[in-house]
């Protein structure tokens, strides 16, 4: 018996990446996973061959309308919809259906945070999809509802989680994340035009305005007895995909560089998708494109008395679609790593 999977928002960047990963999944090759409906809104009726020619394995398919009727009859439904649209669709799907939401609708626990940053009523909270966070694998196993994390919170959380959990730092956290333009989605936008982004860098949604602020705070606050503060600045860069995050915080008294490195290596020693780089080697976004990896470097700035952690992830893979497939694997009791690349392409 095969598991039938639908992808809503299939023609968007996240949806297309989910399809790419499903086509590489060993259970698709064995016939145990079937790719069912591929749906969209403005692209309904158009062919996959025309919209996404890189997905040769489903080139003969046509994008269907995103409706509950179209998605009915599937065992797994990935929702790659705009924020605020997932709840209505999910409510029409049976409790036995594994629904994996790539939007923000069910990530936040605090309803006021949702209303402040998204401006609508809070739909609720689902098990959260960063398996590397302690306790999350247990929450995801067997679940039929999953909230995939944001791309910025993934890189930021993995950067500071060991330090916060081990009290290596004072809880005054600063993050700067440089991101490729695909993070803005596959939509017409003047600010994402090539002529606006090539040869230029731009900070945006600064001074606590970005919607991922409460998500980063929520993730890390769960592992600290002290109230943490988060200063997060995203920067748009002229590259298609990838996020480079630098995270820093004041060191707690007596913490050494050797202690910091040992803490990170021990915390992530059993994590297949987090690679702590050797001393002196910095994460490069080009090394993680198309992979479900997080490359990480941890250092101590002794003169400033600060911990510095740098992470690189692919915003469309580990930051979205890869996390979604990783969570699907866990929820279904499959090998967590199945279908997820770890090796990049160079040059």
GROMACS .gro file of C-alpha atoms in nm:
model
  347
    1UNK     CA    1   0.000   0.000   0.000
    2UNK     CA    2   0.144   0.336  -0.103
    3UNK     CA    3   0.120   0.674   0.069
    4UNK     CA    4  -0.044   0.931  -0.158
    5UNK     CA    5   0.094   1.284  -0.128
    6UNK     CA    6  -0.051   1.616  -0.250
    7UNK     CA    7   0.131   1.949  -0.276
    8UNK     CA    8  -0.079   2.266  -0.255
    9UNK     CA    9   0.098   2.573  -0.390
   10UNK     CA   10   0.303   2.339  -0.608
   11UNK     CA   11   0.415   2.605  -0.855
   12UNK     CA   12   0.568   2.829  -0.587
   13UNK     CA   13   0.932   2.801  -0.490
   14UNK     CA   14   0.864   2.598  -0.174
   15UNK     CA   15   0.611   2.372  -0.344
   16UNK     CA   16   0.843   2.302  -0.635
   17UNK     CA   17   1.126   2.218  -0.395
   18UNK     CA   18   0.902   1.974  -0.207
   19UNK     CA   19   0.824   1.800  -0.535
   20UNK     CA   20   1.195   1.782  -0.624
   21UNK     CA   21   1.271   1.615  -0.293
   22UNK     CA   22   0.978   1.375  -0.318
   23UNK     CA   23   1.100   1.266  -0.661
   24UNK     CA   24   1.433   1.170  -0.499
   25UNK     CA   25   1.271   0.989  -0.206
   26UNK     CA   26   1.354   0.617  -0.195
   27UNK     CA   27   0.990   0.534  -0.119
   28UNK     CA   28   0.888   0.711  -0.440
   29UNK     CA   29   1.136   0.495  -0.629
   30UNK     CA   30   0.999   0.181  -0.464
   31UNK     CA   31   0.637   0.276  -0.531
   32UNK     CA   32   0.553   0.319  -0.162
   33UNK     CA   33   0.503   0.694  -0.209
   34UNK     CA   34   0.279   0.831  -0.482
   35UNK     CA   35   0.274   1.196  -0.586
   36UNK     CA   36  -0.092   1.289  -0.622
   37UNK     CA   37  -0.251   1.629  -0.682
   38UNK     CA   38  -0.031   1.928  -0.754
   39UNK     CA   39  -0.237   2.240  -0.699
   40UNK     CA   40  -0.214   2.615  -0.737
   41UNK     CA   41  -0.421   2.929  -0.765
   42UNK     CA   42  -0.324   3.159  -1.053
   43UNK     CA   43  -0.137   2.873  -1.228
   44UNK     CA   44  -0.426   2.622  -1.222
   45UNK     CA   45  -0.468   2.463  -1.564
   46UNK     CA   46  -0.105   2.519  -1.667
   47UNK     CA   47   0.140   2.236  -1.725
   48UNK     CA   48   0.427   2.150  -1.494
   49UNK     CA   49   0.648   2.121  -1.802
   50UNK     CA   50   0.592   2.489  -1.880
   51UNK     CA   51   0.604   2.620  -1.523
   52UNK     CA   52   0.880   2.403  -1.375
   53UNK     CA   53   1.081   2.238  -1.652
   54UNK     CA   54   1.344   2.125  -1.402
   55UNK     CA   55   1.094   1.875  -1.256
   56UNK     CA   56   1.115   1.621  -1.536
   57UNK     CA   57   0.964   1.345  -1.322
   58UNK     CA   58   0.624   1.518  -1.321
   59UNK     CA   59   0.651   1.701  -1.654
   60UNK     CA   60   0.330   1.541  -1.783
   61UNK     CA   61   0.120   1.680  -1.496
   62UNK     CA   62  -0.116   1.980  -1.489
   63UNK     CA   63  -0.164   2.215  -1.195
   64UNK     CA   64  -0.510   2.170  -1.043
   65UNK     CA   65  -0.710   2.425  -0.838
   66UNK     CA   66  -0.638   2.436  -0.465
   67UNK     CA   67  -0.962   2.312  -0.311
   68UNK     CA   68  -1.048   2.074  -0.031
   69UNK     CA   69  -1.210   1.843  -0.287
   70UNK     CA   70  -0.889   1.826  -0.491
   71UNK     CA   71  -0.682   1.753  -0.182
   72UNK     CA   72  -0.925   1.494  -0.042
   73UNK     CA   73  -0.822   1.129  -0.061
   74UNK     CA   74  -0.452   1.195   0.008
   75UNK     CA   75  -0.260   1.058   0.305
   76UNK     CA   76  -0.019   1.354   0.322
   77UNK     CA   77  -0.088   1.715   0.217
   78UNK     CA   78   0.186   1.976   0.201
   79UNK     CA   79   0.051   2.331   0.217
   80UNK     CA   80   0.279   2.583   0.044
   81UNK     CA   81   0.024   2.864   0.066
   82UNK     CA   82   0.053   3.233   0.164
   83UNK     CA   83   0.037   3.309   0.536
   84UNK     CA   84  -0.318   3.307   0.666
   85UNK     CA   85  -0.460   3.068   0.405
   86UNK     CA   86  -0.368   2.729   0.550
   87UNK     CA   87  -0.615   2.709   0.838
   88UNK     CA   88  -0.926   2.714   0.618
   89UNK     CA   89  -0.797   2.431   0.398
   90UNK     CA   90  -0.661   2.225   0.689
   91UNK     CA   91  -0.995   2.243   0.871
   92UNK     CA   92  -1.159   2.064   0.576
   93UNK     CA   93  -0.911   1.776   0.575
   94UNK     CA   94  -0.964   1.476   0.800
   95UNK     CA   95  -0.775   1.433   1.127
   96UNK     CA   96  -0.616   1.120   0.985
   97UNK     CA   97  -0.452   1.319   0.703
   98UNK     CA   98  -0.095   1.431   0.772
   99UNK     CA   99  -0.107   1.806   0.698
  100UNK     CA  100   0.231   1.981   0.681
  101UNK     CA  101   0.200   2.359   0.669
  102UNK     CA  102   0.490   2.554   0.524
  103UNK     CA  103   0.331   2.889   0.612
  104UNK     CA  104   0.338   3.059   0.952
  105UNK     CA  105  -0.025   2.992   1.049
  106UNK     CA  106   0.043   2.738   1.326
  107UNK     CA  107   0.400   2.817   1.437
  108UNK     CA  108   0.338   3.064   1.718
  109UNK     CA  109   0.203   2.970   2.060
  110UNK     CA  110   0.118   3.323   2.172
  111UNK     CA  111  -0.197   3.448   1.998
  112UNK     CA  112  -0.105   3.811   2.067
  113UNK     CA  113   0.226   3.765   1.886
  114UNK     CA  114   0.036   3.632   1.585
  115UNK     CA  115  -0.212   3.918   1.585
  116UNK     CA  116   0.063   4.178   1.630
  117UNK     CA  117   0.279   4.052   1.342
  118UNK     CA  118   0.021   3.902   1.103
  119UNK     CA  119  -0.289   4.107   1.175
  120UNK     CA  120  -0.552   3.830   1.177
  121UNK     CA  121  -0.702   3.592   1.431
  122UNK     CA  122  -0.469   3.318   1.555
  123UNK     CA  123  -0.559   2.975   1.412
  124UNK     CA  124  -0.380   2.770   1.679
  125UNK     CA  125  -0.052   2.589   1.733
  126UNK     CA  126   0.075   2.264   1.580
  127UNK     CA  127   0.386   2.053   1.658
  128UNK     CA  128   0.685   2.254   1.542
  129UNK     CA  129   0.917   2.128   1.272
  130UNK     CA  130   1.277   2.176   1.382
  131UNK     CA  131   1.357   1.815   1.484
  132UNK     CA  132   1.699   1.921   1.615
  133UNK     CA  133   1.529   2.106   1.903
  134UNK     CA  134   1.510   1.878   2.209
  135UNK     CA  135   1.167   1.720   2.244
  136UNK     CA  136   1.049   1.798   1.893
  137UNK     CA  137   1.104   1.454   1.742
  138UNK     CA  138   0.880   1.308   2.009
  139UNK     CA  139   0.615   1.572   1.935
  140UNK     CA  140   0.633   1.508   1.560
  141UNK     CA  141   0.630   1.127   1.571
  142UNK     CA  142   0.283   1.007   1.478
  143UNK     CA  143   0.143   1.359   1.457
  144UNK     CA  144  -0.102   1.446   1.178
  145UNK     CA  145  -0.037   1.820   1.196
  146UNK     CA  146   0.303   1.988   1.151
  147UNK     CA  147   0.404   2.354   1.142
  148UNK     CA  148   0.718   2.392   0.930
  149UNK     CA  149   0.948   2.663   1.074
  150UNK     CA  150   1.042   2.985   0.903
  151UNK     CA  151   1.371   2.992   0.715
  152UNK     CA  152   1.530   3.267   0.924
  153UNK     CA  153   1.426   3.106   1.256
  154UNK     CA  154   1.582   2.777   1.141
  155UNK     CA  155   1.928   2.925   1.089
  156UNK     CA  156   1.901   3.148   1.396
  157UNK     CA  157   1.768   2.878   1.629
  158UNK     CA  158   2.033   2.625   1.530
  159UNK     CA  159   2.297   2.895   1.577
  160UNK     CA  160   2.212   2.986   1.936
  161UNK     CA  161   2.027   2.684   2.076
  162UNK     CA  162   2.329   2.505   2.230
  163UNK     CA  163   2.459   2.829   2.382
  164UNK     CA  164   2.125   2.923   2.537
  165UNK     CA  165   2.055   2.570   2.660
  166UNK     CA  166   2.399   2.547   2.827
  167UNK     CA  167   2.392   2.908   2.959
  168UNK     CA  168   2.710   2.994   2.771
  169UNK     CA  169   2.581   3.345   2.705
  170UNK     CA  170   2.382   3.623   2.860
  171UNK     CA  171   2.037   3.618   2.701
  172UNK     CA  172   2.093   3.926   2.484
  173UNK     CA  173   2.097   3.777   2.135
  174UNK     CA  174   2.180   3.955   1.810
  175UNK     CA  175   2.119   3.802   1.467
  176UNK     CA  176   2.200   3.931   1.119
  177UNK     CA  177   2.079   3.709   0.834
  178UNK     CA  178   2.172   3.763   0.471
  179UNK     CA  179   1.922   3.597   0.240
  180UNK     CA  180   1.868   3.523  -0.126
  181UNK     CA  181   1.570   3.667  -0.311
  182UNK     CA  182   1.376   3.339  -0.332
  183UNK     CA  183   1.286   3.393   0.033
  184UNK     CA  184   1.040   3.657  -0.088
  185UNK     CA  185   0.842   3.396  -0.280
  186UNK     CA  186   0.755   3.357  -0.646
  187UNK     CA  187   0.550   3.668  -0.697
  188UNK     CA  188   0.569   3.989  -0.895
  189UNK     CA  189   0.749   4.245  -0.679
  190UNK     CA  190   0.947   4.551  -0.781
  191UNK     CA  191   1.180   4.508  -0.484
  192UNK     CA  192   1.280   4.160  -0.605
  193UNK     CA  193   1.350   4.252  -0.968
  194UNK     CA  194   1.699   4.179  -1.092
  195UNK     CA  195   1.763   4.546  -1.164
  196UNK     CA  196   1.673   4.628  -0.804
  197UNK     CA  197   1.879   4.355  -0.636
  198UNK     CA  198   2.186   4.287  -0.853
  199UNK     CA  199   2.498   4.451  -0.712
  200UNK     CA  200   2.312   4.572  -0.405
  201UNK     CA  201   2.246   4.478  -0.041
  202UNK     CA  202   1.950   4.607   0.158
  203UNK     CA  203   1.835   4.559   0.517
  204UNK     CA  204   1.458   4.539   0.553
  205UNK     CA  205   1.192   4.498   0.823
  206UNK     CA  206   1.449   4.624   1.070
  207UNK     CA  207   1.432   4.718   1.441
  208UNK     CA  208   1.211   4.427   1.542
  209UNK     CA  209   0.960   4.462   1.258
  210UNK     CA  210   1.019   4.127   1.087
  211UNK     CA  211   0.756   3.858   1.142
  212UNK     CA  212   1.016   3.601   1.238
  213UNK     CA  213   1.117   3.788   1.554
  214UNK     CA  214   0.858   3.624   1.782
  215UNK     CA  215   0.932   3.280   1.633
  216UNK     CA  216   1.304   3.305   1.706
  217UNK     CA  217   1.229   3.432   2.056
  218UNK     CA  218   0.976   3.155   2.120
  219UNK     CA  219   1.218   2.884   2.012
  220UNK     CA  220   1.506   2.997   2.230
  221UNK     CA  221   1.308   3.119   2.531
  222UNK     CA  222   1.195   2.760   2.589
  223UNK     CA  223   1.554   2.670   2.680
  224UNK     CA  224   1.637   2.961   2.911
  225UNK     CA  225   1.530   3.039   3.266
  226UNK     CA  226   1.608   3.405   3.203
  227UNK     CA  227   1.406   3.631   2.974
  228UNK     CA  228   1.588   3.657   2.643
  229UNK     CA  229   1.597   3.952   2.406
  230UNK     CA  230   1.633   3.911   2.030
  231UNK     CA  231   1.759   4.173   1.787
  232UNK     CA  232   1.713   4.038   1.435
  233UNK     CA  233   1.811   4.213   1.111
  234UNK     CA  234   1.747   4.051   0.771
  235UNK     CA  235   1.950   4.164   0.469
  236UNK     CA  236   1.850   4.097   0.107
  237UNK     CA  237   2.138   3.986  -0.116
  238UNK     CA  238   2.163   3.931  -0.495
  239UNK     CA  239   2.164   3.550  -0.491
  240UNK     CA  240   1.880   3.307  -0.570
  241UNK     CA  241   1.887   3.101  -0.250
  242UNK     CA  242   2.073   3.057   0.075
  243UNK     CA  243   2.086   3.224   0.417
  244UNK     CA  244   2.402   3.318   0.604
  245UNK     CA  245   2.331   3.404   0.969
  246UNK     CA  246   2.575   3.554   1.217
  247UNK     CA  247   2.458   3.528   1.577
  248UNK     CA  248   2.631   3.682   1.876
  249UNK     CA  249   2.574   3.735   2.248
  250UNK     CA  250   2.782   3.837   2.551
  251UNK     CA  251   2.964   3.542   2.705
  252UNK     CA  252   2.871   3.428   3.052
  253UNK     CA  253   3.156   3.470   3.304
  254UNK     CA  254   3.435   3.215   3.269
  255UNK     CA  255   3.323   3.062   2.937
  256UNK     CA  256   3.617   2.979   2.712
  257UNK     CA  257   3.645   2.921   2.339
  258UNK     CA  258   3.728   2.554   2.402
  259UNK     CA  259   3.421   2.513   2.622
  260UNK     CA  260   3.198   2.677   2.362
  261UNK     CA  261   3.323   2.454   2.084
  262UNK     CA  262   3.293   2.140   2.295
  263UNK     CA  263   2.935   2.232   2.385
  264UNK     CA  264   2.835   2.272   2.021
  265UNK     CA  265   3.010   1.957   1.905
  266UNK     CA  266   2.841   1.751   2.178
  267UNK     CA  267   2.499   1.908   2.121
  268UNK     CA  268   2.502   1.831   1.748
  269UNK     CA  269   2.715   1.515   1.742
  270UNK     CA  270   2.418   1.293   1.653
  271UNK     CA  271   2.244   1.540   1.420
  272UNK     CA  272   2.269   1.423   1.061
  273UNK     CA  273   2.178   1.760   0.912
  274UNK     CA  274   2.394   1.990   1.127
  275UNK     CA  275   2.764   1.999   1.047
  276UNK     CA  276   2.997   2.181   1.287
  277UNK     CA  277   3.287   2.285   1.069
  278UNK     CA  278   3.651   2.243   1.168
  279UNK     CA  279   3.814   2.545   1.333
  280UNK     CA  280   3.901   2.818   1.086
  281UNK     CA  281   3.654   2.708   0.819
  282UNK     CA  282   3.361   2.941   0.761
  283UNK     CA  283   3.015   2.842   0.631
  284UNK     CA  284   2.954   2.933   0.265
  285UNK     CA  285   2.607   2.945   0.119
  286UNK     CA  286   2.735   2.790  -0.204
  287UNK     CA  287   2.818   2.471  -0.013
  288UNK     CA  288   2.463   2.407   0.110
  289UNK     CA  289   2.255   2.494  -0.198
  290UNK     CA  290   2.009   2.212  -0.269
  291UNK     CA  291   2.091   2.031   0.056
  292UNK     CA  292   1.911   1.985   0.386
  293UNK     CA  293   2.226   2.080   0.574
  294UNK     CA  294   2.312   2.348   0.824
  295UNK     CA  295   2.683   2.430   0.823
  296UNK     CA  296   2.791   2.594   1.150
  297UNK     CA  297   3.100   2.759   1.295
  298UNK     CA  298   3.136   2.863   1.660
  299UNK     CA  299   3.397   3.111   1.784
  300UNK     CA  300   3.473   3.340   2.075
  301UNK     CA  301   3.567   3.705   2.027
  302UNK     CA  302   3.783   3.737   2.337
  303UNK     CA  303   3.839   4.111   2.312
  304UNK     CA  304   3.467   4.179   2.284
  305UNK     CA  305   3.374   3.904   2.528
  306UNK     CA  306   3.115   3.764   2.288
  307UNK     CA  307   3.020   3.432   2.137
  308UNK     CA  308   2.997   3.436   1.757
  309UNK     CA  309   2.815   3.161   1.568
  310UNK     CA  310   2.772   3.153   1.190
  311UNK     CA  311   2.529   2.923   1.008
  312UNK     CA  312   2.452   2.864   0.642
  313UNK     CA  313   2.135   2.695   0.518
  314UNK     CA  314   1.942   2.675   0.194
  315UNK     CA  315   1.625   2.873   0.267
  316UNK     CA  316   1.423   2.658   0.027
  317UNK     CA  317   1.554   2.322   0.149
  318UNK     CA  318   1.654   2.305   0.517
  319UNK     CA  319   1.468   2.633   0.563
  320UNK     CA  320   1.137   2.509   0.417
  321UNK     CA  321   1.086   2.209   0.187
  322UNK     CA  322   1.362   1.992   0.331
  323UNK     CA  323   1.231   2.052   0.681
  324UNK     CA  324   0.882   1.961   0.557
  325UNK     CA  325   0.999   1.628   0.412
  326UNK     CA  326   1.215   1.559   0.720
  327UNK     CA  327   0.904   1.610   0.937
  328UNK     CA  328   0.696   1.389   0.708
  329UNK     CA  329   0.951   1.111   0.749
  330UNK     CA  330   0.938   1.142   1.128
  331UNK     CA  331   0.559   1.163   1.147
  332UNK     CA  332   0.521   0.850   0.932
  333UNK     CA  333   0.789   0.655   1.118
  334UNK     CA  334   1.022   0.646   0.818
  335UNK     CA  335   1.398   0.702   0.812
  336UNK     CA  336   1.427   1.072   0.899
  337UNK     CA  337   1.701   1.128   0.641
  338UNK     CA  338   1.522   0.962   0.347
  339UNK     CA  339   1.525   1.164   0.026
  340UNK     CA  340   1.719   1.455   0.174
  341UNK     CA  341   2.055   1.552   0.019
  342UNK     CA  342   2.353   1.635   0.237
  343UNK     CA  343   2.617   1.691  -0.032
  344UNK     CA  344   2.629   2.017  -0.222
  345UNK     CA  345   2.732   2.090  -0.580
  346UNK     CA  346   3.063   2.263  -0.650
  347UNK     CA  347   3.164   2.482  -0.813
   0.00000   0.00000   0.00000
